[in-house]
């Protein structure tokens, strides 16, 4: 059974930092480009970042570039998102998502981890 | 970025109804359009990929259509387990973008 389990969600003050983790199982993690997608309160889903299968390619949404860093550890079958200089606009449910190798979309989703940026 | 406009944002329906949700792209996305279902507390699941291809294990009452800028998701003979939120996503160009979602309620 495919599983993506996110962790690390927390309540943090503006300007703070958070590291999200995503543990993958049930599929060949090293074969997949992995993404982070988020949904803020009352907002639609927003793509955040991606890293390809070998870590050689990373991309970021304009809204997070320079503040967020995506990484992965194949030995641990895990994906990470380091988030710095957080603002209230970063408050969201963050999903770890596996992109399909054969079509342009998301084959696997986690249940999400909640980050709240608040004083 | 490609903007995805989904409608309606919510709808009320009954078991046995036929439901159609539409998704419009701000520019052509070819057939790079996918539909997902999300239920409270559960991970979203893909229903339809590449506009009209049914994902493995998804009941045949779900169908997708369209190409270019206009797409539809149809649920024939709505079942109780279909009450959920549905959203579209374009995979034509990064950043992949999403519709705002349609909540299907009883």
Coordinates of C-alpha atoms in Angstrom, one line a residue:
Chain A
X1 CA 0.0 0.0 0.0
X2 CA 1.3 3.4 -1.0
X3 CA 1.7 5.8 1.9
X4 CA 3.0 9.3 2.3
X5 CA 3.0 10.5 5.9
X6 CA 3.8 14.1 6.6
X7 CA 5.0 15.5 9.9
X8 CA 6.4 18.6 11.4
X9 CA 3.4 20.9 11.3
X10 CA 3.3 23.3 14.1
X11 CA 2.2 26.8 15.3
X12 CA 5.0 29.2 14.7
X13 CA 5.4 33.0 15.0
X14 CA 5.9 35.2 12.0
X15 CA 9.6 35.2 11.0
X16 CA 10.1 31.7 12.4
X17 CA 11.2 28.5 10.7
X18 CA 9.7 25.0 10.3
X19 CA 10.9 21.8 8.8
X20 CA 8.4 19.5 7.3
X21 CA 9.1 15.8 6.6
X22 CA 7.3 13.2 4.5
X23 CA 7.9 9.5 4.9
X24 CA 7.2 7.4 1.8
X25 CA 6.4 3.7 1.6
X26 CA 4.8 1.2 -0.8
X27 CA 6.4 2.5 -4.0
X28 CA 9.8 3.1 -5.5
X29 CA 10.5 6.5 -4.0
X30 CA 13.7 7.0 -6.1
X31 CA 11.7 6.8 -9.3
X32 CA 9.4 9.7 -8.5
X33 CA 9.5 13.4 -8.7
X34 CA 8.1 14.7 -5.5
X35 CA 6.2 17.9 -4.8
X36 CA 4.9 19.9 -1.9
X37 CA 1.4 21.4 -2.4
X38 CA -0.4 23.6 0.1
X39 CA -3.9 24.9 0.9
X40 CA -4.4 27.9 3.0
X41 CA -7.6 28.6 5.0
X42 CA -10.3 29.6 2.5
X43 CA -7.9 29.3 -0.4
X44 CA -7.4 26.9 -3.2
X45 CA -4.6 24.4 -3.6
X46 CA -1.2 26.0 -4.5
X47 CA 1.9 24.2 -5.8
X48 CA 4.9 25.0 -3.6
X49 CA 7.9 23.1 -4.8
X50 CA 9.2 20.0 -6.6
X51 CA 12.4 17.9 -6.6
X52 CA 13.1 15.4 -9.3
X53 CA 14.0 11.7 -8.7
X54 CA 17.7 12.3 -8.2
X55 CA 17.6 15.7 -6.6
X56 CA 19.2 17.3 -9.6
X57 CA 16.2 19.6 -10.4
X58 CA 14.3 21.7 -8.0
X59 CA 11.7 24.3 -8.6
X60 CA 9.8 26.8 -6.4
X61 CA 6.7 28.9 -6.5
X62 CA 7.5 32.6 -6.7
X63 CA 5.8 33.1 -3.3
X64 CA 8.3 30.9 -1.5
X65 CA 11.5 31.1 -3.6
X66 CA 14.5 32.1 -1.4
X67 CA 12.7 31.2 1.8
X68 CA 11.8 27.5 1.3
X69 CA 14.2 24.6 0.5
X70 CA 13.1 21.2 -0.7
X71 CA 15.3 18.1 -0.2
X72 CA 15.1 14.4 -0.2
X73 CA 16.9 11.4 1.3
X74 CA 16.7 8.3 -0.7
X75 CA 18.1 6.1 2.1
X76 CA 15.3 7.2 4.3
X77 CA 12.7 7.4 1.5
X78 CA 11.8 10.9 2.8
X79 CA 11.1 14.3 1.4
X80 CA 11.6 17.5 3.3
X81 CA 10.7 21.2 3.2
X82 CA 12.7 23.7 5.1
X83 CA 10.6 26.9 5.6
X84 CA 12.1 30.1 6.8
X85 CA 11.0 33.7 7.3
X86 CA 7.4 32.6 7.6
X87 CA 4.5 34.9 7.3
X88 CA 0.8 34.5 7.9
X89 CA 0.4 33.9 4.2
X90 CA 2.3 30.6 4.7
X91 CA -0.3 29.2 7.0
X92 CA -1.7 26.1 5.3
X93 CA -2.2 22.4 5.2
X94 CA 1.0 21.1 3.4
X95 CA 0.7 18.0 1.3
X96 CA 3.5 15.8 0.2
X97 CA 2.7 14.5 -3.3
X98 CA 4.2 12.1 -5.7
X99 CA 4.0 13.0 -9.4
X100 CA 3.1 10.3 -12.0
X101 CA 5.9 9.2 -14.2
X102 CA 3.5 8.8 -17.1
X103 CA 1.1 11.7 -17.0
X104 CA 1.3 15.3 -15.8
X105 CA -0.3 15.1 -12.4
X106 CA -0.3 13.7 -8.9
X107 CA -0.4 10.0 -8.4
X108 CA 0.1 9.8 -4.6
X109 CA -1.0 12.2 -1.9
X110 CA -0.4 12.4 1.9
X111 CA -3.0 13.6 4.3
X112 CA -1.2 16.8 5.0
X113 CA 0.4 18.5 7.9
X114 CA -0.8 21.9 9.3
X115 CA 1.4 24.9 9.6
X116 CA -0.1 27.9 11.4
X117 CA 1.9 31.2 11.4
X118 CA 0.5 33.3 14.2
X119 CA 1.4 35.6 17.0
Chain B
X1 CA 0.6 31.0 -14.6
X2 CA -2.4 29.2 -16.0
X3 CA -5.6 30.0 -14.1
X4 CA -8.1 27.3 -13.6
X5 CA -11.7 28.3 -13.0
X6 CA -14.0 25.6 -11.6
X7 CA -17.7 25.7 -11.2
X8 CA -19.9 25.5 -9.3
X9 CA -18.1 26.0 -6.0
X10 CA -20.7 23.8 -4.3
X11 CA -23.8 21.9 -5.2
X12 CA -26.5 19.9 -3.5
X13 CA -27.5 16.6 -5.0
X14 CA -29.2 13.4 -4.1
X15 CA -28.2 9.8 -4.4
X16 CA -28.9 8.7 -7.9
X17 CA -28.5 12.1 -9.5
X18 CA -26.2 12.9 -12.4
X19 CA -23.7 15.6 -11.5
X20 CA -21.4 17.6 -13.8
X21 CA -18.6 19.9 -12.7
X22 CA -16.8 22.1 -15.2
X23 CA -13.2 23.4 -15.2
X24 CA -12.0 26.2 -17.6
X25 CA -8.3 27.0 -18.2
X26 CA -7.1 30.5 -19.0
X27 CA -5.2 29.1 -22.0
X28 CA -5.2 25.8 -23.8
X29 CA -3.8 22.9 -21.7
X30 CA -4.3 20.3 -24.4
X31 CA -5.5 17.2 -22.5
X32 CA -3.2 17.8 -19.6
X33 CA -6.1 18.0 -17.1
X34 CA -6.7 15.8 -14.1
X35 CA -9.5 15.5 -11.6
X36 CA -9.2 14.5 -7.9
X37 CA -11.5 13.7 -5.1
X38 CA -10.9 14.7 -1.5
X39 CA -12.8 13.6 1.6
X40 CA -12.4 15.1 5.1
X41 CA -9.4 13.6 6.9
X42 CA -8.2 11.6 3.9
X43 CA -5.6 12.0 1.3
X44 CA -6.9 13.2 -2.1
X45 CA -7.2 10.6 -4.8
X46 CA -6.9 10.9 -8.6
X47 CA -10.1 10.0 -10.4
X48 CA -9.4 11.1 -14.0
X49 CA -6.1 11.8 -15.7
X50 CA -5.3 13.2 -19.1
X51 CA -8.8 14.6 -19.3
X52 CA -10.7 11.4 -19.9
X53 CA -8.7 8.4 -18.6
X54 CA -10.2 6.7 -15.6
X55 CA -7.6 6.0 -12.9
X56 CA -7.2 2.4 -11.7
X57 CA -9.9 1.3 -9.3
X58 CA -12.2 4.3 -9.9
X59 CA -15.8 3.3 -10.6
X60 CA -17.0 3.7 -14.1
X61 CA -19.7 6.2 -13.0
X62 CA -17.0 8.8 -13.1
X63 CA -16.1 10.2 -16.5
X64 CA -14.1 13.1 -17.8
X65 CA -14.3 15.0 -21.0
X66 CA -13.0 18.1 -22.9
X67 CA -9.8 19.4 -24.3
X68 CA -8.1 22.7 -24.8
X69 CA -9.7 25.1 -22.3
X70 CA -13.0 23.5 -21.3
X71 CA -13.3 20.3 -19.3
X72 CA -16.0 18.4 -17.4
X73 CA -16.2 15.8 -14.7
X74 CA -19.5 13.8 -14.7
X75 CA -20.7 11.5 -12.0
X76 CA -23.5 9.3 -13.2
X77 CA -25.8 7.8 -10.6
X78 CA -24.3 9.6 -7.6
X79 CA -23.6 7.3 -4.6
X80 CA -23.4 8.1 -0.9
X81 CA -19.6 7.7 -0.9
X82 CA -19.3 10.4 -3.7
X83 CA -20.2 13.3 -1.4
X84 CA -16.8 15.0 -1.3
X85 CA -14.8 17.8 -2.8
X86 CA -13.6 17.6 -6.3
X87 CA -10.9 19.7 -7.9
X88 CA -9.2 19.9 -11.3
X89 CA -5.5 20.4 -12.0
X90 CA -3.6 21.3 -15.2
X91 CA -0.4 19.6 -15.9
X92 CA 0.5 21.5 -19.1
X93 CA 3.0 23.9 -17.6
X94 CA 4.8 24.4 -14.2
X95 CA 3.5 25.7 -11.9
X96 CA 0.8 23.1 -12.1
X97 CA -2.4 24.9 -11.0
X98 CA -5.7 23.9 -9.5
X99 CA -9.3 24.8 -9.7
X100 CA -10.8 26.2 -6.5
X101 CA -12.8 23.0 -5.9
X102 CA -16.4 21.9 -5.9
X103 CA -18.0 20.6 -2.8
X104 CA -20.8 18.0 -3.5
X105 CA -23.2 17.9 -0.7
X106 CA -26.4 16.0 0.1

